[in-house]
Structure formats: C-alpha cells, structure tokens
PDB file of N, CA and C in Angstrom:
ATOM      1  N   MET A   1     -14.327  30.082  -8.781  1.00 40.00           N
ATOM      2  CA  MET A   1     -13.525  29.235  -7.908  1.00 40.00           C
ATOM      3  C   MET A   1     -14.366  28.052  -7.442  1.00 40.00           C
ATOM      4  N   SER A   2     -13.764  26.935  -7.240  1.00 54.00           N
ATOM      5  CA  SER A   2     -14.447  25.701  -6.874  1.00 54.00           C
ATOM      6  C   SER A   2     -14.823  25.692  -5.391  1.00 54.00           C
ATOM      7  N   ASP A   3     -15.947  25.035  -5.086  1.00 57.00           N
ATOM      8  CA  ASP A   3     -16.373  24.872  -3.700  1.00 57.00           C
ATOM      9  C   ASP A   3     -15.892  23.537  -3.144  1.00 57.00           C
ATOM     10  N   ALA A   4     -14.834  23.007  -3.709  1.00 77.00           N
ATOM     11  CA  ALA A   4     -14.337  21.689  -3.307  1.00 77.00           C
ATOM     12  C   ALA A   4     -13.922  21.712  -1.842  1.00 77.00           C
ATOM     13  N   ARG A   5     -14.466  20.763  -1.104  1.00 90.00           N
ATOM     14  CA  ARG A   5     -14.136  20.627   0.309  1.00 90.00           C
ATOM     15  C   ARG A   5     -12.965  19.668   0.424  1.00 90.00           C
ATOM     16  N   LEU A   6     -12.013  20.021   1.249  1.00 96.00           N
ATOM     17  CA  LEU A   6     -10.857  19.158   1.467  1.00 96.00           C
ATOM     18  C   LEU A   6     -11.119  18.243   2.655  1.00 96.00           C
ATOM     19  N   LEU A   7     -10.745  16.989   2.494  1.00 97.00           N
ATOM     20  CA  LEU A   7     -10.891  16.011   3.568  1.00 97.00           C
ATOM     21  C   LEU A   7      -9.606  15.961   4.387  1.00 97.00           C
ATOM     22  N   SER A   8      -9.748  15.782   5.685  1.00 98.00           N
ATOM     23  CA  SER A   8      -8.577  15.584   6.537  1.00 98.00           C
ATOM     24  C   SER A   8      -8.151  14.121   6.456  1.00 98.00           C
ATOM     25  N   ALA A   9      -6.991  13.823   7.018  1.00 97.00           N
ATOM     26  CA  ALA A   9      -6.514  12.435   7.036  1.00 97.00           C
ATOM     27  C   ALA A   9      -7.475  11.551   7.827  1.00 97.00           C
ATOM     28  N   ALA A  10      -8.027  12.065   8.918  1.00 98.00           N
ATOM     29  CA  ALA A  10      -8.971  11.286   9.732  1.00 98.00           C
ATOM     30  C   ALA A  10     -10.261  11.014   8.963  1.00 98.00           C
ATOM     31  N   GLU A  11     -10.745  12.005   8.218  1.00 98.00           N
ATOM     32  CA  GLU A  11     -11.967  11.813   7.427  1.00 98.00           C
ATOM     33  C   GLU A  11     -11.739  10.791   6.309  1.00 98.00           C
ATOM     34  N   LEU A  12     -10.589  10.884   5.660  1.00 97.00           N
ATOM     35  CA  LEU A  12     -10.270   9.921   4.605  1.00 97.00           C
ATOM     36  C   LEU A  12     -10.136   8.514   5.189  1.00 97.00           C
ATOM     37  N   ALA A  13      -9.486   8.409   6.335  1.00 97.00           N
ATOM     38  CA  ALA A  13      -9.324   7.110   6.987  1.00 97.00           C
ATOM     39  C   ALA A  13     -10.685   6.494   7.304  1.00 97.00           C
ATOM     40  N   ALA A  14     -11.623   7.305   7.769  1.00 97.00           N
ATOM     41  CA  ALA A  14     -12.964   6.803   8.082  1.00 97.00           C
ATOM     42  C   ALA A  14     -13.671   6.322   6.820  1.00 97.00           C
ATOM     43  N   ARG A  15     -13.530   7.050   5.735  1.00 96.00           N
ATOM     44  CA  ARG A  15     -14.162   6.646   4.469  1.00 96.00           C
ATOM     45  C   ARG A  15     -13.591   5.340   3.937  1.00 96.00           C
ATOM     46  N   LEU A  16     -12.293   5.145   4.127  1.00 95.00           N
ATOM     47  CA  LEU A  16     -11.618   3.962   3.587  1.00 95.00           C
ATOM     48  C   LEU A  16     -11.569   2.800   4.578  1.00 95.00           C
ATOM     49  N   SER A  17     -12.024   3.031   5.793  1.00 94.00           N
ATOM     50  CA  SER A  17     -11.973   2.016   6.865  1.00 94.00           C
ATOM     51  C   SER A  17     -10.540   1.557   7.138  1.00 94.00           C
ATOM     52  N   VAL A  18      -9.641   2.526   7.214  1.00 95.00           N
ATOM     53  CA  VAL A  18      -8.248   2.256   7.575  1.00 95.00           C
ATOM     54  C   VAL A  18      -7.870   3.200   8.711  1.00 95.00           C
ATOM     55  N   SER A  19      -6.718   2.992   9.298  1.00 96.00           N
ATOM     56  CA  SER A  19      -6.269   3.879  10.370  1.00 96.00           C
ATOM     57  C   SER A  19      -5.661   5.153   9.780  1.00 96.00           C
ATOM     58  N   THR A  20      -5.608   6.195  10.605  1.00 97.00           N
ATOM     59  CA  THR A  20      -4.961   7.426  10.141  1.00 97.00           C
ATOM     60  C   THR A  20      -3.471   7.175   9.913  1.00 97.00           C
ATOM     61  N   ALA A  21      -2.895   6.250  10.676  1.00 97.00           N
ATOM     62  CA  ALA A  21      -1.476   5.914  10.476  1.00 97.00           C
ATOM     63  C   ALA A  21      -1.248   5.365   9.073  1.00 97.00           C
ATOM     64  N   THR A  22      -2.194   4.574   8.576  1.00 96.00           N
ATOM     65  CA  THR A  22      -2.086   4.037   7.213  1.00 96.00           C
ATOM     66  C   THR A  22      -2.144   5.166   6.200  1.00 96.00           C
ATOM     67  N   VAL A  23      -3.036   6.121   6.417  1.00 97.00           N
ATOM     68  CA  VAL A  23      -3.151   7.264   5.504  1.00 97.00           C
ATOM     69  C   VAL A  23      -1.830   8.026   5.465  1.00 97.00           C
ATOM     70  N   TYR A  24      -1.270   8.334   6.638  1.00 97.00           N
ATOM     71  CA  TYR A  24      -0.007   9.070   6.689  1.00 97.00           C
ATOM     72  C   TYR A  24       1.126   8.286   6.024  1.00 97.00           C
ATOM     73  N   GLU A  25       1.177   6.986   6.281  1.00 95.00           N
ATOM     74  CA  GLU A  25       2.234   6.152   5.701  1.00 95.00           C
ATOM     75  C   GLU A  25       2.158   6.132   4.174  1.00 95.00           C
ATOM     76  N   MET A  26       0.954   5.962   3.633  1.00 95.00           N
ATOM     77  CA  MET A  26       0.793   5.915   2.181  1.00 95.00           C
ATOM     78  C   MET A  26       1.150   7.261   1.541  1.00 95.00           C
ATOM     79  N   CYS A  27       0.854   8.350   2.235  1.00 95.00           N
ATOM     80  CA  CYS A  27       1.215   9.672   1.713  1.00 95.00           C
ATOM     81  C   CYS A  27       2.725   9.885   1.754  1.00 95.00           C
ATOM     82  N   LYS A  28       3.343   9.495   2.862  1.00 94.00           N
ATOM     83  CA  LYS A  28       4.794   9.666   2.989  1.00 94.00           C
ATOM     84  C   LYS A  28       5.548   8.849   1.947  1.00 94.00           C
ATOM     85  N   LYS A  29       4.984   7.694   1.569  1.00 93.00           N
ATOM     86  CA  LYS A  29       5.599   6.845   0.547  1.00 93.00           C
ATOM     87  C   LYS A  29       5.209   7.282  -0.862  1.00 93.00           C
ATOM     88  N   HIS A  30       4.422   8.344  -0.972  1.00 92.00           N
ATOM     89  CA  HIS A  30       3.943   8.877  -2.257  1.00 92.00           C
ATOM     90  C   HIS A  30       3.134   7.845  -3.034  1.00 92.00           C
ATOM     91  N   GLN A  31       2.403   6.998  -2.317  1.00 92.00           N
ATOM     92  CA  GLN A  31       1.570   5.998  -2.972  1.00 92.00           C
ATOM     93  C   GLN A  31       0.133   6.476  -3.130  1.00 92.00           C
ATOM     94  N   TRP A  32      -0.255   7.491  -2.386  1.00 94.00           N
ATOM     95  CA  TRP A  32      -1.599   8.061  -2.507  1.00 94.00           C
ATOM     96  C   TRP A  32      -1.486   9.540  -2.838  1.00 94.00           C
ATOM     97  N   PRO A  33      -2.340  10.031  -3.744  1.00 96.00           N
ATOM     98  CA  PRO A  33      -2.320  11.457  -4.070  1.00 96.00           C
ATOM     99  C   PRO A  33      -2.840  12.272  -2.887  1.00 96.00           C
ATOM    100  N   HIS A  34      -2.258  13.440  -2.692  1.00 97.00           N
ATOM    101  CA  HIS A  34      -2.670  14.302  -1.590  1.00 97.00           C
ATOM    102  C   HIS A  34      -2.158  15.710  -1.824  1.00 97.00           C
ATOM    103  N   ALA A  35      -2.656  16.625  -1.026  1.00 96.00           N
ATOM    104  CA  ALA A  35      -2.134  17.985  -1.007  1.00 96.00           C
ATOM    105  C   ALA A  35      -1.589  18.208   0.393  1.00 96.00           C
ATOM    106  N   LYS A  36      -0.400  18.741   0.481  1.00 95.00           N
ATOM    107  CA  LYS A  36       0.171  19.014   1.789  1.00 95.00           C
ATOM    108  C   LYS A  36       0.109  20.516   2.013  1.00 95.00           C
ATOM    109  N   ILE A  37      -0.610  20.899   3.043  1.00 95.00           N
ATOM    110  CA  ILE A  37      -0.764  22.309   3.390  1.00 95.00           C
ATOM    111  C   ILE A  37      -0.065  22.497   4.731  1.00 95.00           C
ATOM    112  N   GLY A  38       1.114  23.104   4.681  1.00 95.00           N
ATOM    113  CA  GLY A  38       1.923  23.178   5.893  1.00 95.00           C
ATOM    114  C   GLY A  38       2.362  21.775   6.260  1.00 95.00           C
ATOM    115  N   ARG A  39       1.988  21.346   7.447  1.00 94.00           N
ATOM    116  CA  ARG A  39       2.316  19.975   7.862  1.00 94.00           C
ATOM    117  C   ARG A  39       1.120  19.051   7.782  1.00 94.00           C
ATOM    118  N   LEU A  40       0.004  19.542   7.258  1.00 96.00           N
ATOM    119  CA  LEU A  40      -1.237  18.772   7.192  1.00 96.00           C
ATOM    120  C   LEU A  40      -1.440  18.157   5.816  1.00 96.00           C
ATOM    121  N   TYR A  41      -1.935  16.933   5.805  1.00 97.00           N
ATOM    122  CA  TYR A  41      -2.311  16.273   4.559  1.00 97.00           C
ATOM    123  C   TYR A  41      -3.798  16.510   4.333  1.00 97.00           C
ATOM    124  N   ARG A  42      -4.140  16.915   3.115  1.00 98.00           N
ATOM    125  CA  ARG A  42      -5.544  17.135   2.762  1.00 98.00           C
ATOM    126  C   ARG A  42      -5.824  16.414   1.452  1.00 98.00           C
ATOM    127  N   PHE A  43      -7.100  16.053   1.261  1.00 98.00           N
ATOM    128  CA  PHE A  43      -7.495  15.237   0.119  1.00 98.00           C
ATOM    129  C   PHE A  43      -8.752  15.803  -0.522  1.00 98.00           C
ATOM    130  N   THR A  44      -8.750  15.876  -1.845  1.00 96.00           N
ATOM    131  CA  THR A  44      -9.944  16.289  -2.583  1.00 96.00           C
ATOM    132  C   THR A  44     -10.761  15.042  -2.908  1.00 96.00           C
ATOM    133  N   GLU A  45     -11.952  15.248  -3.438  1.00 96.00           N
ATOM    134  CA  GLU A  45     -12.774  14.115  -3.876  1.00 96.00           C
ATOM    135  C   GLU A  45     -12.064  13.347  -4.994  1.00 96.00           C
ATOM    136  N   ASP A  46     -11.354  14.075  -5.870  1.00 95.00           N
ATOM    137  CA  ASP A  46     -10.603  13.404  -6.942  1.00 95.00           C
ATOM    138  C   ASP A  46      -9.492  12.521  -6.371  1.00 95.00           C
ATOM    139  N   HIS A  47      -8.816  13.010  -5.322  1.00 96.00           N
ATOM    140  CA  HIS A  47      -7.802  12.187  -4.661  1.00 96.00           C
ATOM    141  C   HIS A  47      -8.446  10.917  -4.125  1.00 96.00           C
ATOM    142  N   TYR A  48      -9.574  11.080  -3.437  1.00 96.00           N
ATOM    143  CA  TYR A  48     -10.287   9.933  -2.856  1.00 96.00           C
ATOM    144  C   TYR A  48     -10.670   8.929  -3.940  1.00 96.00           C
ATOM    145  N   LYS A  49     -11.212   9.416  -5.043  1.00 94.00           N
ATOM    146  CA  LYS A  49     -11.638   8.522  -6.122  1.00 94.00           C
ATOM    147  C   LYS A  49     -10.456   7.768  -6.720  1.00 94.00           C
ATOM    148  N   SER A  50      -9.319   8.437  -6.884  1.00 94.00           N
ATOM    149  CA  SER A  50      -8.167   7.747  -7.471  1.00 94.00           C
ATOM    150  C   SER A  50      -7.577   6.728  -6.493  1.00 94.00           C
ATOM    151  N   ILE A  51      -7.715   6.974  -5.197  1.00 93.00           N
ATOM    152  CA  ILE A  51      -7.226   6.011  -4.207  1.00 93.00           C
ATOM    153  C   ILE A  51      -8.073   4.747  -4.234  1.00 93.00           C
ATOM    154  N   ILE A  52      -9.387   4.898  -4.340  1.00 92.00           N
ATOM    155  CA  ILE A  52     -10.240   3.708  -4.275  1.00 92.00           C
ATOM    156  C   ILE A  52     -10.233   2.900  -5.563  1.00 92.00           C
ATOM    157  N   VAL A  53      -9.826   3.490  -6.687  1.00 89.00           N
ATOM    158  CA  VAL A  53      -9.773   2.720  -7.934  1.00 89.00           C
ATOM    159  C   VAL A  53      -8.382   2.163  -8.220  1.00 89.00           C
ATOM    160  N   THR A  54      -7.373   2.599  -7.475  1.00 74.00           N
ATOM    161  CA  THR A  54      -6.012   2.107  -7.674  1.00 74.00           C
ATOM    162  C   THR A  54      -5.893   0.720  -7.057  1.00 74.00           C
ATOM    163  N   PRO A  55      -5.599  -0.303  -7.866  1.00 74.00           N
ATOM    164  CA  PRO A  55      -5.485  -1.648  -7.306  1.00 74.00           C
ATOM    165  C   PRO A  55      -4.225  -1.773  -6.459  1.00 74.00           C
ATOM    166  N   GLU A  56      -4.335  -2.526  -5.404  1.00 71.00           N
ATOM    167  CA  GLU A  56      -3.183  -2.779  -4.552  1.00 71.00           C
ATOM    168  C   GLU A  56      -2.352  -3.885  -5.187  1.00 71.00           C
ATOM    169  N   ALA A  57      -1.045  -3.732  -5.140  1.00 70.00           N
ATOM    170  CA  ALA A  57      -0.156  -4.749  -5.699  1.00 70.00           C
ATOM    171  C   ALA A  57      -0.312  -6.040  -4.898  1.00 70.00           C
ATOM    172  N   PRO A  58      -0.343  -7.166  -5.572  1.00 73.00           N
ATOM    173  CA  PRO A  58      -0.473  -8.428  -4.842  1.00 73.00           C
ATOM    174  C   PRO A  58       0.748  -8.669  -3.962  1.00 73.00           C
ATOM    175  N   ARG A  59       0.495  -9.184  -2.797  1.00 78.00           N
ATOM    176  CA  ARG A  59       1.595  -9.468  -1.875  1.00 78.00           C
ATOM    177  C   ARG A  59       2.149 -10.852  -2.172  1.00 78.00           C
ATOM    178  N   VAL A  60       3.455 -10.919  -2.300  1.00 80.00           N
ATOM    179  CA  VAL A  60       4.122 -12.178  -2.600  1.00 80.00           C
ATOM    180  C   VAL A  60       4.706 -12.718  -1.302  1.00 80.00           C
ATOM    181  N   LYS A  61       4.365 -13.958  -1.000  1.00 81.00           N
ATOM    182  CA  LYS A  61       4.886 -14.589   0.207  1.00 81.00           C
ATOM    183  C   LYS A  61       6.350 -14.936  -0.026  1.00 81.00           C
ATOM    184  N   PRO A  62       7.232 -14.457   0.838  1.00 82.00           N
ATOM    185  CA  PRO A  62       8.642 -14.792   0.655  1.00 82.00           C
ATOM    186  C   PRO A  62       8.881 -16.279   0.894  1.00 82.00           C
ATOM    187  N   ARG A  63       9.826 -16.813   0.161  1.00 81.00           N
ATOM    188  CA  ARG A  63      10.157 -18.229   0.318  1.00 81.00           C
ATOM    189  C   ARG A  63      10.908 -18.439   1.631  1.00 81.00           C
ATOM    190  N   THR A  64      10.695 -19.590   2.198  1.00 88.00           N
ATOM    191  CA  THR A  64      11.450 -19.945   3.397  1.00 88.00           C
ATOM    192  C   THR A  64      12.791 -20.527   2.979  1.00 88.00           C
ATOM    193  N   GLN A  65      13.684 -20.632   3.929  1.00 88.00           N
ATOM    194  CA  GLN A  65      14.996 -21.198   3.629  1.00 88.00           C
ATOM    195  C   GLN A  65      14.845 -22.645   3.167  1.00 88.00           C
ATOM    196  N   ARG A  66      13.911 -23.365   3.785  1.00 88.00           N
ATOM    197  CA  ARG A  66      13.682 -24.761   3.402  1.00 88.00           C
ATOM    198  C   ARG A  66      13.232 -24.845   1.945  1.00 88.00           C
ATOM    199  N   GLU A  67      12.345 -23.949   1.533  1.00 86.00           N
ATOM    200  CA  GLU A  67      11.871 -23.945   0.143  1.00 86.00           C
ATOM    201  C   GLU A  67      13.008 -23.615  -0.818  1.00 86.00           C
ATOM    202  N   ASN A  68      13.864 -22.678  -0.429  1.00 85.00           N
ATOM    203  CA  ASN A  68      15.003 -22.323  -1.281  1.00 85.00           C
ATOM    204  C   ASN A  68      15.959 -23.498  -1.456  1.00 85.00           C
ATOM    205  N   VAL A  69      16.246 -24.200  -0.365  1.00 85.00           N
ATOM    206  CA  VAL A  69      17.151 -25.350  -0.436  1.00 85.00           C
ATOM    207  C   VAL A  69      16.530 -26.448  -1.292  1.00 85.00           C
ATOM    208  N   ALA A  70      15.248 -26.724  -1.082  1.00 85.00           N
ATOM    209  CA  ALA A  70      14.574 -27.764  -1.870  1.00 85.00           C
ATOM    210  C   ALA A  70      14.589 -27.410  -3.350  1.00 85.00           C
ATOM    211  N   ARG A  71      14.398 -26.155  -3.654  1.00 84.00           N
ATOM    212  CA  ARG A  71      14.410 -25.723  -5.057  1.00 84.00           C
ATOM    213  C   ARG A  71      15.796 -25.901  -5.672  1.00 84.00           C
ATOM    214  N   LEU A  72      16.831 -25.538  -4.923  1.00 83.00           N
ATOM    215  CA  LEU A  72      18.197 -25.710  -5.428  1.00 83.00           C
ATOM    216  C   LEU A  72      18.527 -27.183  -5.639  1.00 83.00           C
ATOM    217  N   LEU A  73      18.136 -28.013  -4.678  1.00 81.00           N
ATOM    218  CA  LEU A  73      18.411 -29.442  -4.812  1.00 81.00           C
ATOM    219  C   LEU A  73      17.634 -30.052  -5.969  1.00 81.00           C
ATOM    220  N   ALA A  74      16.426 -29.603  -6.188  1.00 82.00           N
ATOM    221  CA  ALA A  74      15.611 -30.126  -7.288  1.00 82.00           C
ATOM    222  C   ALA A  74      16.220 -29.765  -8.637  1.00 82.00           C
ATOM    223  N   SER A  75      16.883 -28.624  -8.701  1.00 83.00           N
ATOM    224  CA  SER A  75      17.475 -28.214  -9.975  1.00 83.00           C
ATOM    225  C   SER A  75      18.848 -28.853 -10.195  1.00 83.00           C
ATOM    226  N   SER A  76      19.377 -29.502  -9.166  1.00 78.00           N
ATOM    227  CA  SER A  76      20.679 -30.162  -9.321  1.00 78.00           C
ATOM    228  C   SER A  76      20.469 -31.655  -9.571  1.00 78.00           C
ATOM    229  N   SER A  77      21.557 -32.352  -9.719  1.00 72.00           N
ATOM    230  CA  SER A  77      21.460 -33.795  -9.966  1.00 72.00           C
ATOM    231  C   SER A  77      21.619 -34.592  -8.677  1.00 72.00           C
ATOM    232  N   TRP A  78      21.625 -33.935  -7.544  1.00 62.00           N
ATOM    233  CA  TRP A  78      21.785 -34.616  -6.267  1.00 62.00           C
ATOM    234  C   TRP A  78      20.483 -35.300  -5.875  1.00 62.00           C
ATOM    235  N   PRO A  79      20.572 -36.496  -5.333  1.00 65.00           N
ATOM    236  CA  PRO A  79      19.346 -37.168  -4.865  1.00 65.00           C
ATOM    237  C   PRO A  79      18.844 -36.512  -3.577  1.00 65.00           C
ATOM    238  N   ILE A  80      17.535 -36.412  -3.458  1.00 62.00           N
ATOM    239  CA  ILE A  80      16.930 -35.803  -2.272  1.00 62.00           C
ATOM    240  C   ILE A  80      16.401 -36.912  -1.379  1.00 62.00           C
ATOM    241  N   GLU A  81      16.829 -36.891  -0.120  1.00 70.00           N
ATOM    242  CA  GLU A  81      16.349 -37.866   0.854  1.00 70.00           C
ATOM    243  C   GLU A  81      15.476 -37.147   1.860  1.00 70.00           C
ATOM    244  N   ASP A  82      14.328 -37.733   2.179  1.00 62.00           N
ATOM    245  CA  ASP A  82      13.428 -37.113   3.164  1.00 62.00           C
ATOM    246  C   ASP A  82      13.714 -37.580   4.540  1.00 62.00           C
TER     247      ASP A  82
END
C-alpha cells in the first residue's frame, strides 16, 4: 500500500498561493482533480502536479456596447461621424 499523504484544501491553497475559497470553487466546478472524502476535499501529489501544469484558459475581455456599435457601423455602408 502507498504511503501517499493527502493534502487538505488549506495546504493546497498555501502551496499554490491562492485562497481556500479558490480551491473549493475549482473543485466544485470540476476544474481541478481531487478526492472527496465525506464532505472534505483531499489532494494527492499527483493531483497537485496536474493542477500546476494545467494552463489556465486566457481571459477574453468582453466588448463594450460602444465597441459593438462601432463594429456594426464599420461593417455597414453608413458613414461614421465622430
């Protein structure tokens, strides 16, 4: 049997320099691997390694209404006045 030590959410948060709330949120969204024992989230070293090598999706800045209107006007034949 393995001597693998399980990390708590607080221990994982400290290793990753994030809050425990972030750890819980990522687990609830099934974005981070974990083991749930009762109501507790636990993490193996393999879980930790896969979390740190998984790239985060780039965040896309949503367009503003002004940008959307300008884009629509640019694609039409209407003249744009500033």
